[in-house]
Coordinates of C-alpha atoms and ligand atoms in Angstrom, one line a residue:
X1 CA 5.9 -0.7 4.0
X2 CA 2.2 -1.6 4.1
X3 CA -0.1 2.0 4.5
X4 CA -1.1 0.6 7.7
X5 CA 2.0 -0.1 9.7
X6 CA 3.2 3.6 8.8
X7 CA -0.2 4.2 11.0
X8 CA 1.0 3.1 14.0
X9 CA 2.7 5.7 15.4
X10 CA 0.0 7.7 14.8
X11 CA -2.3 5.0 16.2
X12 CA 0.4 5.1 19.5
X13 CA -0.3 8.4 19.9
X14 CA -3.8 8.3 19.9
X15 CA -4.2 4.9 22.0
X16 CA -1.0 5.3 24.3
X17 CA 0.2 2.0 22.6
X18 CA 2.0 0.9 26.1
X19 CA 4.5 -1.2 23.7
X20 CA 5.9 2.3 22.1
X21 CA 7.3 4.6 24.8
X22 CA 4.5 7.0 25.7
X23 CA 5.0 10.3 23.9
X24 CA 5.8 13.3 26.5
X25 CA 2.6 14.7 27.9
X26 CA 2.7 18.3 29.2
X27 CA 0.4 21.6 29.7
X28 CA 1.3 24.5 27.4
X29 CA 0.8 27.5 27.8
X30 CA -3.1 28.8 27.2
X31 CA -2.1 30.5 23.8
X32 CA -1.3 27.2 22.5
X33 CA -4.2 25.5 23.5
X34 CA -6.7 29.1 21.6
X35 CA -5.9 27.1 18.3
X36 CA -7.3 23.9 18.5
X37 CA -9.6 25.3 20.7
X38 CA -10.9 27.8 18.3
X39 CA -11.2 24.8 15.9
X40 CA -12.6 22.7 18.3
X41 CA -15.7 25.3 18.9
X42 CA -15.6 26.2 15.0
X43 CA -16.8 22.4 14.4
X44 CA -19.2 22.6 17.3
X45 CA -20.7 25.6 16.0
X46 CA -21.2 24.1 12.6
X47 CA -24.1 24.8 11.0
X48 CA -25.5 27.6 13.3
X49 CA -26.2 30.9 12.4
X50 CA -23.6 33.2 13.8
X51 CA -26.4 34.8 16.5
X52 CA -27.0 31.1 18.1
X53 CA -22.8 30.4 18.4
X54 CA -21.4 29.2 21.3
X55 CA -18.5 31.0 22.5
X56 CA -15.6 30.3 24.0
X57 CA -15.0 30.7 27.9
X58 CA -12.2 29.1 30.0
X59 CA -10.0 26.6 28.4
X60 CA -6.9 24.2 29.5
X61 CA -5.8 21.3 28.5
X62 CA -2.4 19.6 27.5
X63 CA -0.7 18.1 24.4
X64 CA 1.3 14.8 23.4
X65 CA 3.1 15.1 20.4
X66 CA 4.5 12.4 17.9
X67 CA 6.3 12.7 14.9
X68 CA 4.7 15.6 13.1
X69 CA 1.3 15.1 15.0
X70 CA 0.1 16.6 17.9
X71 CA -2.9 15.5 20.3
X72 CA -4.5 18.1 21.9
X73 CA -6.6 17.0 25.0
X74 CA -8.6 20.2 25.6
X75 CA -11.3 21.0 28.5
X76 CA -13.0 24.1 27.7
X77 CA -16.6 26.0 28.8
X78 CA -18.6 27.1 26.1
X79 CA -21.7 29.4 26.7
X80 CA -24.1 28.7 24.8
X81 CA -26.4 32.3 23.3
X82 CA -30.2 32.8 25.4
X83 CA -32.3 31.1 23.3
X84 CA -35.6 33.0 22.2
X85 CA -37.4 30.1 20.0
X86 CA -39.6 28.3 23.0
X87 CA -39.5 25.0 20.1
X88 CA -35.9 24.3 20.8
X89 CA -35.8 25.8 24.5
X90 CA -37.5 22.5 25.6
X91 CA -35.1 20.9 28.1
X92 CA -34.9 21.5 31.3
X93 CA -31.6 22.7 32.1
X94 CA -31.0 25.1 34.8
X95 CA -28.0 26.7 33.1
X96 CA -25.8 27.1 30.0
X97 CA -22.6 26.8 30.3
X98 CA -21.3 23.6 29.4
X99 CA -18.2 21.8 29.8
X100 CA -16.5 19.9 26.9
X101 CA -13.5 17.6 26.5
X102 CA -12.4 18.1 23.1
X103 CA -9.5 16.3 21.5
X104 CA -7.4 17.8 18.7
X105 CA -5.3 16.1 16.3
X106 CA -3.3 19.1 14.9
X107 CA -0.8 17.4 11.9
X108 CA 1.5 20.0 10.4
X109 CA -1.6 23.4 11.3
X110 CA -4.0 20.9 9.9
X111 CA -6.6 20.1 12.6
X112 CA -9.2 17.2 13.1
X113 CA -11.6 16.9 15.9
X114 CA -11.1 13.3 16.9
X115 CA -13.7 13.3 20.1
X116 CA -16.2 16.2 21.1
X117 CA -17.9 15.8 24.8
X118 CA -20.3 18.4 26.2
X119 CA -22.7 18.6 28.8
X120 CA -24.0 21.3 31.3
X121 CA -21.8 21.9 33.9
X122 CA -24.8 22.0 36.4
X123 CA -25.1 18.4 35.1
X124 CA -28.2 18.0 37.4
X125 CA -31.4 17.6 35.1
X126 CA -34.8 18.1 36.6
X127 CA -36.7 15.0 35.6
X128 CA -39.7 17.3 35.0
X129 CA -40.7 20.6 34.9
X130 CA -40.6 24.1 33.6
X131 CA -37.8 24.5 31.4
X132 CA -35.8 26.9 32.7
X133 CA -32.7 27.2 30.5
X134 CA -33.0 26.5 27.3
X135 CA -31.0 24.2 24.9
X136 CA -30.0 24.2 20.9
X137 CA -30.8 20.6 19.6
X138 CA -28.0 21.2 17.4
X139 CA -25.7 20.4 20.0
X140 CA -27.3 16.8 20.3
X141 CA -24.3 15.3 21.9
X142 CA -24.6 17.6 24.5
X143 CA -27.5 16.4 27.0
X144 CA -27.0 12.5 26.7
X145 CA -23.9 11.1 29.1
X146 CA -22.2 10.4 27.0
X147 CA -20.0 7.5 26.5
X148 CA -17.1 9.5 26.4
X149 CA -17.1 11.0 29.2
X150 CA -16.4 7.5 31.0
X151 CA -12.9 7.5 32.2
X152 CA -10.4 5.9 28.8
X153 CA -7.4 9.1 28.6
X154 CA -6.6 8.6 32.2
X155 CA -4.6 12.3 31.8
X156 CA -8.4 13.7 31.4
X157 CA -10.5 11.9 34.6
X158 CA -9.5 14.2 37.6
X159 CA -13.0 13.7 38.6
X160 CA -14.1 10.8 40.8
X161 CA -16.7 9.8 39.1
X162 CA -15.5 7.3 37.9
X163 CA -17.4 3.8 37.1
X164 CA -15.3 1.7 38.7
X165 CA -16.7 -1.6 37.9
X166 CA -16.0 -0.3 34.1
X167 CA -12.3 0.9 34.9
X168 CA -10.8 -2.9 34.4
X169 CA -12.1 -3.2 31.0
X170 CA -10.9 -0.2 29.9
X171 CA -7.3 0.1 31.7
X172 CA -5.1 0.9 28.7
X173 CA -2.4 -0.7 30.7
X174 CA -4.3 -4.1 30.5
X175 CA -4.5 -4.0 26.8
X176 CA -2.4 -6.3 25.0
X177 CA 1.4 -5.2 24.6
X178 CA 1.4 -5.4 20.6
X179 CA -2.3 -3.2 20.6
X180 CA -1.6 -0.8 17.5
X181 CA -0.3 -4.2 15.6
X182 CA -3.7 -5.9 16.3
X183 CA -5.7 -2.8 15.7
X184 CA -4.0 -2.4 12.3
X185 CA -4.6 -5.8 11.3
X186 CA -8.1 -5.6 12.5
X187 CA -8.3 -2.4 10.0
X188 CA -6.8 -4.1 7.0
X189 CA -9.6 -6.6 7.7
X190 CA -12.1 -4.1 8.1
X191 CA -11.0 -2.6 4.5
X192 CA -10.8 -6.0 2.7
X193 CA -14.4 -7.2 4.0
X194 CA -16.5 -3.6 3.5
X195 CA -14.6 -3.2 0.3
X196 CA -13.1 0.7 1.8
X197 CA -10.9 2.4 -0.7
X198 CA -9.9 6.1 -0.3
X199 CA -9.0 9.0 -2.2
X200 CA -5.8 10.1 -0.6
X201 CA -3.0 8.7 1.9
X202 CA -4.4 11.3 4.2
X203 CA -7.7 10.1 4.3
X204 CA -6.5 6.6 5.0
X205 CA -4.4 8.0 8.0
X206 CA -7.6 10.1 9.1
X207 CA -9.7 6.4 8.9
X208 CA -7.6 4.5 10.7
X209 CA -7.5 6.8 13.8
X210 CA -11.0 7.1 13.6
X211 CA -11.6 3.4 13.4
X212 CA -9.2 2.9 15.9
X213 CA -11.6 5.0 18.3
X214 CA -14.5 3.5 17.6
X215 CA -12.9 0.5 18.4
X216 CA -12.6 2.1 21.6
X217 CA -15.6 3.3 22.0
X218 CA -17.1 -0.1 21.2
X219 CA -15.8 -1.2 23.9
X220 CA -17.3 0.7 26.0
X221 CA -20.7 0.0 24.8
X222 CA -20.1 -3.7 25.1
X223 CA -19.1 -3.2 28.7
X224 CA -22.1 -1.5 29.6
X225 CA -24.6 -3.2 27.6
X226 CA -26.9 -5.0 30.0
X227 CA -28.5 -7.6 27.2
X228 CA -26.7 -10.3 24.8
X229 CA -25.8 -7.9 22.2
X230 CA -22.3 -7.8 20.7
X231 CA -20.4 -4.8 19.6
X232 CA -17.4 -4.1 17.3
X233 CA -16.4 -4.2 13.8
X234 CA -19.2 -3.1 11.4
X235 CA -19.1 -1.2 7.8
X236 CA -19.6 2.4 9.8
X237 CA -16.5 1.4 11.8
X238 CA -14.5 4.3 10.2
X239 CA -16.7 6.9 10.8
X240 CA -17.0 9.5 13.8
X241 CA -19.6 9.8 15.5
X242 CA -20.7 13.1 14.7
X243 CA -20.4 11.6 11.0
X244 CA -22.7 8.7 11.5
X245 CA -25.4 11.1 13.1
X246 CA -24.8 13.4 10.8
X247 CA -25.2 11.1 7.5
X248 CA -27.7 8.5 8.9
X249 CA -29.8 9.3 11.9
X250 CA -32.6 11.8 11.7
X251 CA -32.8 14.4 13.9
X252 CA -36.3 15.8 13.2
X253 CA -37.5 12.7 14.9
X254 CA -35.9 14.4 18.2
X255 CA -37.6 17.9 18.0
X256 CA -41.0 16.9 16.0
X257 CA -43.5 15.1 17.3
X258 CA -45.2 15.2 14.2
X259 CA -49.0 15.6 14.0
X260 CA -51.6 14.3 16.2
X261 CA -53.0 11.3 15.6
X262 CA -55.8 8.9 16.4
X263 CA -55.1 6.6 19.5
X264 CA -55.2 2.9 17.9
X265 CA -57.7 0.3 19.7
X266 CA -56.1 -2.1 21.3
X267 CA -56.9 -5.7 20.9
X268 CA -58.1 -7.4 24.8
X269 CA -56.4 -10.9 23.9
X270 CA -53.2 -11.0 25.9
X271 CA -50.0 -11.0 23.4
X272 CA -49.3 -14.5 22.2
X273 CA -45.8 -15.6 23.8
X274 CA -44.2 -14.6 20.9
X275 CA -44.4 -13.6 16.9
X276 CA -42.6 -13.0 13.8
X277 CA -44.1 -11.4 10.8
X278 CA -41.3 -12.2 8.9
X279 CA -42.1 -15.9 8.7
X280 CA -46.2 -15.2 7.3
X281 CA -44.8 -13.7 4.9
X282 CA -45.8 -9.7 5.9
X283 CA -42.1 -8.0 5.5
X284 CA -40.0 -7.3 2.3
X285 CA -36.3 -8.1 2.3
X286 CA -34.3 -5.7 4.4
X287 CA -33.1 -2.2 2.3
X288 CA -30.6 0.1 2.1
X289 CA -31.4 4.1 2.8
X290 CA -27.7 4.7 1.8
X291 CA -26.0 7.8 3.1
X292 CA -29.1 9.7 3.8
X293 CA -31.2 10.2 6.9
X294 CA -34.3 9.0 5.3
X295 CA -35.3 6.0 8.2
X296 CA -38.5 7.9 8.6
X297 CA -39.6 7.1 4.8
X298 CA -38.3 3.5 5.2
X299 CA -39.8 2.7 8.7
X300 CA -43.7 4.5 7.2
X301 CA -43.2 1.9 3.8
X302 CA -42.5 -0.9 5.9
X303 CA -45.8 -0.9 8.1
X304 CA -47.7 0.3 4.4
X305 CA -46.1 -3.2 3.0
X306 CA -47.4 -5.1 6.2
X307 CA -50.8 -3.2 6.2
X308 CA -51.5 -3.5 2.7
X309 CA -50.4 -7.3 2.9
X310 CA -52.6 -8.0 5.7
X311 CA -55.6 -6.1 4.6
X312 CA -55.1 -7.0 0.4
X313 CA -52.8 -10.6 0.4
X314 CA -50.2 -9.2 -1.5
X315 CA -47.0 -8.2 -0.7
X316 CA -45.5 -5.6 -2.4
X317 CA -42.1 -3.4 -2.1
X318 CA -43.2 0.0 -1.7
X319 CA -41.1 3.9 -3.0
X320 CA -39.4 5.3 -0.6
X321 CA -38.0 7.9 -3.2
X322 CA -41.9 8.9 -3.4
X323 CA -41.6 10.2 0.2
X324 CA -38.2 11.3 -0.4
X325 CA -39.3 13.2 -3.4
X326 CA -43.3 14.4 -2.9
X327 CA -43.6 14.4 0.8
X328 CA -43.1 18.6 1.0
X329 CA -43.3 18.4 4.7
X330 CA -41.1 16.3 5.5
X331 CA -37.3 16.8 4.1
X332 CA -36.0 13.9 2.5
X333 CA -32.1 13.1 3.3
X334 CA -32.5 15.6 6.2
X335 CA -35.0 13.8 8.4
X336 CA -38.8 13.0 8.8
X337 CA -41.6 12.1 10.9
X338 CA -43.8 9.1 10.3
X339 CA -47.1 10.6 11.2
X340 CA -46.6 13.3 8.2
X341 CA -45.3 11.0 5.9
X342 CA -49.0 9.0 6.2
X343 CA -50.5 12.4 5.5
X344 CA -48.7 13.0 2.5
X345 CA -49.2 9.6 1.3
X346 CA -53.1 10.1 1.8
X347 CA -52.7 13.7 0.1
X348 CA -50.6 12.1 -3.3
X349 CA -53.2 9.7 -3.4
X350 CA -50.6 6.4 -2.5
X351 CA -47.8 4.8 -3.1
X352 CA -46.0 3.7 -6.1
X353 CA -43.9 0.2 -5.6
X354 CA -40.0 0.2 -5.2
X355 CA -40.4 -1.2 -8.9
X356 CA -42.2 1.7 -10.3
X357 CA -40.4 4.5 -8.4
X358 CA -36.7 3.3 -7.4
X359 CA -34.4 4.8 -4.4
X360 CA -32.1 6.7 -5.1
X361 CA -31.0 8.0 -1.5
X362 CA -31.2 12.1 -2.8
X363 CA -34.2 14.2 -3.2
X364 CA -35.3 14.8 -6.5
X365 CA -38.6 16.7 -8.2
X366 CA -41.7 14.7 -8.1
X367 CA -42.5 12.3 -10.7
X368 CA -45.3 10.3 -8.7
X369 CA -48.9 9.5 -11.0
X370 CA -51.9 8.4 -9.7
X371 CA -51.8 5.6 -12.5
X372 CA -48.9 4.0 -10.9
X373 CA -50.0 4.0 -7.6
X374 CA -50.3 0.6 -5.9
X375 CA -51.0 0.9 -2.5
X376 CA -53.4 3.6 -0.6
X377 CA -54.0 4.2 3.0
X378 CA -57.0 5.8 4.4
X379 CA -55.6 7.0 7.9
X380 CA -52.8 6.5 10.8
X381 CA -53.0 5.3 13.8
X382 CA -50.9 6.4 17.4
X383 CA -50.7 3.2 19.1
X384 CA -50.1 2.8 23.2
X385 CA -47.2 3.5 25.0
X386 CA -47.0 -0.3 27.0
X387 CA -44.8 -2.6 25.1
X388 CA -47.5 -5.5 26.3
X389 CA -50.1 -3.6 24.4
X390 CA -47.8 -3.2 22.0
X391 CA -46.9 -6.6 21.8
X392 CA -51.0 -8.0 21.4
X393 CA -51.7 -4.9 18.5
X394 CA -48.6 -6.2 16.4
X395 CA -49.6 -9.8 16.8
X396 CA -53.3 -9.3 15.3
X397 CA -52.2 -6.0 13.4
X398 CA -49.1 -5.7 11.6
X399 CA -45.9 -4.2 11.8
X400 CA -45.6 -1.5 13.6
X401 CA -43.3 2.2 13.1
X402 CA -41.2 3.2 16.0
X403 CA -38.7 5.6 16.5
X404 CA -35.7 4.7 18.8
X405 CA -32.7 6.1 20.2
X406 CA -30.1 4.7 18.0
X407 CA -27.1 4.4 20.5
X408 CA -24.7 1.9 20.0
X409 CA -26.3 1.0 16.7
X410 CA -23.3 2.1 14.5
X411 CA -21.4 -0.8 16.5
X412 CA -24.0 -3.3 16.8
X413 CA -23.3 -6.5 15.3
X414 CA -25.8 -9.5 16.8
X415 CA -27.5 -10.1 19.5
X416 CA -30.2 -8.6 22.0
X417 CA -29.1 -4.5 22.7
X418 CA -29.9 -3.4 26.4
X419 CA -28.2 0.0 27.0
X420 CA -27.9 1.5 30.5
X421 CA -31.1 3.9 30.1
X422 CA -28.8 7.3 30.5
X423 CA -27.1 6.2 27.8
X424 CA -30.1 5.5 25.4
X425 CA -32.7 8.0 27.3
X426 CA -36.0 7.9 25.7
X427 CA -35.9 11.5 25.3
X428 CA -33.1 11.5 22.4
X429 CA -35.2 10.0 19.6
X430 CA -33.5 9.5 16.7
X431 CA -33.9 6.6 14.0
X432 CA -37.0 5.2 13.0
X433 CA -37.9 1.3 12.4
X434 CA -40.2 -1.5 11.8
X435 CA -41.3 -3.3 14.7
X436 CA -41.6 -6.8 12.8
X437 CA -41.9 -9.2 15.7
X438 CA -40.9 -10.4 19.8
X439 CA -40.0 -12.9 21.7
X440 CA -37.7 -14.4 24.4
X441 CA -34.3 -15.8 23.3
X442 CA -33.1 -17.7 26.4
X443 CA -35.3 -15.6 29.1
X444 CA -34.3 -12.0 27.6
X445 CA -37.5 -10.8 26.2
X446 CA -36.7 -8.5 22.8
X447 CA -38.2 -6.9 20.0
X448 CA -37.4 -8.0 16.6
X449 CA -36.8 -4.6 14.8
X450 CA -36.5 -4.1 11.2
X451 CA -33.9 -2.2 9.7
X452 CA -32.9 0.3 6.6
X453 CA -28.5 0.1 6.9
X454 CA -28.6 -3.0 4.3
X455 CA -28.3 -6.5 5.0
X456 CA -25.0 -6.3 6.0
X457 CA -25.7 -5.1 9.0
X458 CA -26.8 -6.3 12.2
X459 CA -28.5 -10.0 12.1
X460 CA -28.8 -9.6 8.3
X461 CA -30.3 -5.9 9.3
X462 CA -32.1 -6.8 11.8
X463 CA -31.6 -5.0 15.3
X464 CA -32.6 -6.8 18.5
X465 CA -33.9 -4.6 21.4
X466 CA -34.6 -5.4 24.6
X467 CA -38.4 -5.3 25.1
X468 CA -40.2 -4.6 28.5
X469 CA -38.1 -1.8 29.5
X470 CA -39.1 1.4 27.3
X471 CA -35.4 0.6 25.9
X472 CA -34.1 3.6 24.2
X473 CA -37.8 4.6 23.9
X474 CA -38.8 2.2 21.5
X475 CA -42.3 2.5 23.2
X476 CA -42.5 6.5 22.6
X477 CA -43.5 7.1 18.8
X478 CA -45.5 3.7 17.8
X479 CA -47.7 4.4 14.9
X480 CA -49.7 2.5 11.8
X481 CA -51.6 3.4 8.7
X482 CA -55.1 2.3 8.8
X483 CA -56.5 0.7 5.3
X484 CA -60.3 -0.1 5.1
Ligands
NAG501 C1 -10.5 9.9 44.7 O1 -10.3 8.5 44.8 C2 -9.0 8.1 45.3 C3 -8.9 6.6 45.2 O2 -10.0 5.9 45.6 C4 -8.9 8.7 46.7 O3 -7.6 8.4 47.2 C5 -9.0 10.2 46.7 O4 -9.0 10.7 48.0 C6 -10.3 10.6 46.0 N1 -10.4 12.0 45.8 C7 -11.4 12.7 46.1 C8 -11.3 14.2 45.8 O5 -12.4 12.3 46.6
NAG502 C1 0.1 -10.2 19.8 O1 0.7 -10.9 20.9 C2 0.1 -12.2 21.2 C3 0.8 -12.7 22.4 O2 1.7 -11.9 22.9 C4 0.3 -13.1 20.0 O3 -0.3 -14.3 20.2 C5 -0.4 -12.4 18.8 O4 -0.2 -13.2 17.6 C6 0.1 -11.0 18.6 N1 -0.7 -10.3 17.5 C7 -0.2 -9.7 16.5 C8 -1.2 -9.1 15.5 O5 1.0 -9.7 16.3
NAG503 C1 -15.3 -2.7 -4.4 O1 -15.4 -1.3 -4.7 C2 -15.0 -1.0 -6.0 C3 -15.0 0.5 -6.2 O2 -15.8 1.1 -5.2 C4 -16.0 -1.7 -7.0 O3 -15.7 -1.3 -8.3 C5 -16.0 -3.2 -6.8 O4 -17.0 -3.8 -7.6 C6 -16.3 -3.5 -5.3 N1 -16.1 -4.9 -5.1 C7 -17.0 -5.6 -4.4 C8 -16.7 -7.1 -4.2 O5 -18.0 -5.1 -3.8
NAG504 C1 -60.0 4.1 1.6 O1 -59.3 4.9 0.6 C2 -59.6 4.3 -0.8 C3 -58.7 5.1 -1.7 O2 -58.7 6.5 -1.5 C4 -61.0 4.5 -1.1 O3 -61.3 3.9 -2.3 C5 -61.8 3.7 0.0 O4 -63.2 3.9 -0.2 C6 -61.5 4.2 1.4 N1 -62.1 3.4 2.4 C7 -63.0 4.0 3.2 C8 -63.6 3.0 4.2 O5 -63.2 5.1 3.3
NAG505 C1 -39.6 -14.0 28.7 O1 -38.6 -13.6 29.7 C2 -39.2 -12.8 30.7 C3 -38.0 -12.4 31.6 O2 -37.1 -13.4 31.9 C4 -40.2 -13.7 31.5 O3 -40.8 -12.9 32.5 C5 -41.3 -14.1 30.5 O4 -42.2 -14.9 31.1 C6 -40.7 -14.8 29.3 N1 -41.7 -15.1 28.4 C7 -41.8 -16.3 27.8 C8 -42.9 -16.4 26.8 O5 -41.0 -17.2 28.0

């Protein structure tokens, strides 16, 4: 039998495939539940040092069991430690406790965290104002609302908050009948198009259920997405969440706001109606940072190539690995902020082209010589927060370097993104990008915005955002380097 059928039980168990009977559902007894609970907060506490754990407080929860698999659907209260360092004490939560859903795949005593959901259990947020609690930005999926807390595992939502109007879309009991058939076959696509092979039988098992979640959660994004923009299948399909962030977002972005800079001057002329720098020749062919959260170096050689283009005439493909490598500041694979990455490249001296000095998606020593370099810059630029002005500088200017809120983006496939604001809040900065152009496509106004995933990606990597709207706060960290 093909890998992929043996799945579907598993995939049953994890979808309540209404075609298979549904696997018994019941509520142990607490001292079954300390297990995967205990795992559950092990892989939350990831990468903390043991005075800034979370502990665990109440938990309950119940279990569905198949084969040699069982699904642990877990609600638990962490407490989170005081914090004492005012840099990451910066939201304004009134308390720490939080709430999470957790679920638990434990196969044989060998555990996976297939979904991880917290969020205060005061879950009112002062929009402004003194920060009273304090917060770890380690646990990022904490503040948003997230996605996953929107009703799916009917067994979980005793609330009623439900979104009703999003309830019929996500009805397991209107999927079709033969759903773990069509999700498989949707995987063995996915495998034969992105070329996925991997190591063990395990692995493949492991995939599949995650791919099969994010189809899920998908979904959800389509539903709630208020542009044009389709979700689904892309070449992160088949990895979680925590993954994704993990390997290709850039969480310094979220706590950094880098250093000051000059405020830009903004052109009077009104925008024109719309622009593309792609088609004057001012943008180099989309790239590829690999797995390694280096956006910030890709989004900061992007405007260079546009600046140094506009101001010289030449276009010319500019090192990332320079930035990766040489930029002591910032910390290569681990995240970055454009306004330090202009500093360093006015400290070096420049930058060398993508020729000279090739990626190579890890940090390495610096090999960068003044000989080699191409390219200088002579300052940076913060430009305004109003996507008009925005708009009428990148028309006569360039370019420009944003960071956004990359929600959604691991599903995004074509098409103009509009997230519900809570969803993509301003405040959870994350990627950064090349703002390469705008426009209208049949009345919805959007940004055209350069990405760093590869051309096979996106609209041949290219991300469309919805523009007017401070969408996922692509108006909060615009910035430029200056060449005279
Ligand atoms: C929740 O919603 C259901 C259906 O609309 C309603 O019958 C029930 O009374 C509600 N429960 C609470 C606690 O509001
Ligand atoms: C699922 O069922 C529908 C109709 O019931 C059928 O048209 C479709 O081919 C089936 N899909 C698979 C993958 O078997
Ligand atoms: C698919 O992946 C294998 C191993 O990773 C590689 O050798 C092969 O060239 C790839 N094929 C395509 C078409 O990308
Ligand atoms: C900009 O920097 C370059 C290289 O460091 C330098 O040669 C040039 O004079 C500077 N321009 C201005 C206006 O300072
Ligand atoms: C783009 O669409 C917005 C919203 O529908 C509209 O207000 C604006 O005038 C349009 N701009 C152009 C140039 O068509």
């Amino acid at each position: 039998m093909a890998p992929w059928l043996q799945l579907l039980s598993l995939l049953g168990l994890l979808l309540g495939d209404a075609a298979a009977a549904p696997a018994p559902v019941w509520e142990p007894p607490t001292s079954e539940l300390l297990k995967p609970g205990r795992f559950a907060l092990r892989m939350y506490n990831r990468g903390r040092a043991a005075e800034n754990r979370a502990t665990l407080g109440a938990i309950r929860g119940r279990v569905r069991r198949a084969g040699r698999g069982s699904l642990y659907s877990l609600e638990a209260t962490l407490e989170e430690p005081p914090c004492n360092d005012p840099t990451v004490c910066q939201l304004p939560l009134s308390k720490k406790t939080l709430l999470c859903s957790f679920e638990v795949l434990d196969e044989l005593g060998k555990h996976m965290l297939l979904r991880r959901d917290c969020g205060p259990v005061d879950t009112k947020v002062a929009g402004s104002g003194i920060a009273q609690g304090c917060w770890d930005s380690g646990g990022q999926a904490s503040f948003r609302l997230s996605l996953d807390s929107l009703p799916f595992h009917p067994h979980l939502d005793n609330t009623n908050e439900t979104l009703n109007w999003v309830l019929p879309l996500m009805n397991k009991d209107l999927l079709p009948k033969n759903f773990s058939e069509k999700m498989a076959s949707i995987f063995k696509n996915f495998v034969t198009t992105y070329n996925r092979t991997y190591e063990t039988k395990e692995e493949t098992k492991w995939r599949m259920s995650v791919f099969a979640n994010n189809m899920m959660r998908a979904q959800k994004i389509q539903a709630l997405d208020q542009g044009t923009a389709q979700y689904g299948v892309t070449k992160f399909s088949d990895l979680t969440e925590e993954e994704f962030r993990t390997i290709y977002l850039n969480p310094l972005l979220r706590e950094d706001p880098g250093k000051k800079m000059r405020l830009a001057k903004i052109p009077k002329d009104p925008p024109p109606p719309d622009w593309d720098w792609r088609t004057k020749g001012a943008v180099t062919k989309v790239k590829d940072q690999g797995m390694c959260g280096s956006c910030w170096a890709f989004s900061v050689t992007g405007n260079v190539e546009g600046q140094w283009f506009l101001n010289q005439g030449t276009l010319l493909s500019l090192s990332e690995q320079e930035l990766l490598d040489c930029d002591k500041v910032d910390k290569a694979c681990m995240g970055g902020v454009p306004s330090t990455a202009y500093s360093a490249i006015m400290t070096l001296g420049g930058l060398e082209t993508e020729e000279d000095y090739s990626y190579q998606g890890h940090m390495q020593a610096c090999s960068f010589s003044t000989e080699k370099a191409k390219v200088y810059i002579n300052d940076s630029v913060e430009l305004s927060r109003s996507e008009h002005k925005l708009a009428a500088w990148l028309a006569k200017n360039g370019p420009i370097s944003v960071a956004i809120n990359a929600f959604g983006m691991q599903f995004y496939r074509h098409g103009i993104a509009h997230p519900l604001r809570p969803l993509c809040s301003p405040w959870l900065i994350d990627h950064a990008v090349l703002l390469v152009g705008y426009g209208n496509r049949s009345d919805v106004p959007f940004w055209a915005i350069k990405n760093s995933w590869g051309s096979d990606w996106g609209e041949e990597g290219y991300y469309y955002l919805h523009r007017g709207s401070g969408a996922c706060g692509v108006n909060t960290m615009a910035s430029s380097a200056v060449i005279d």
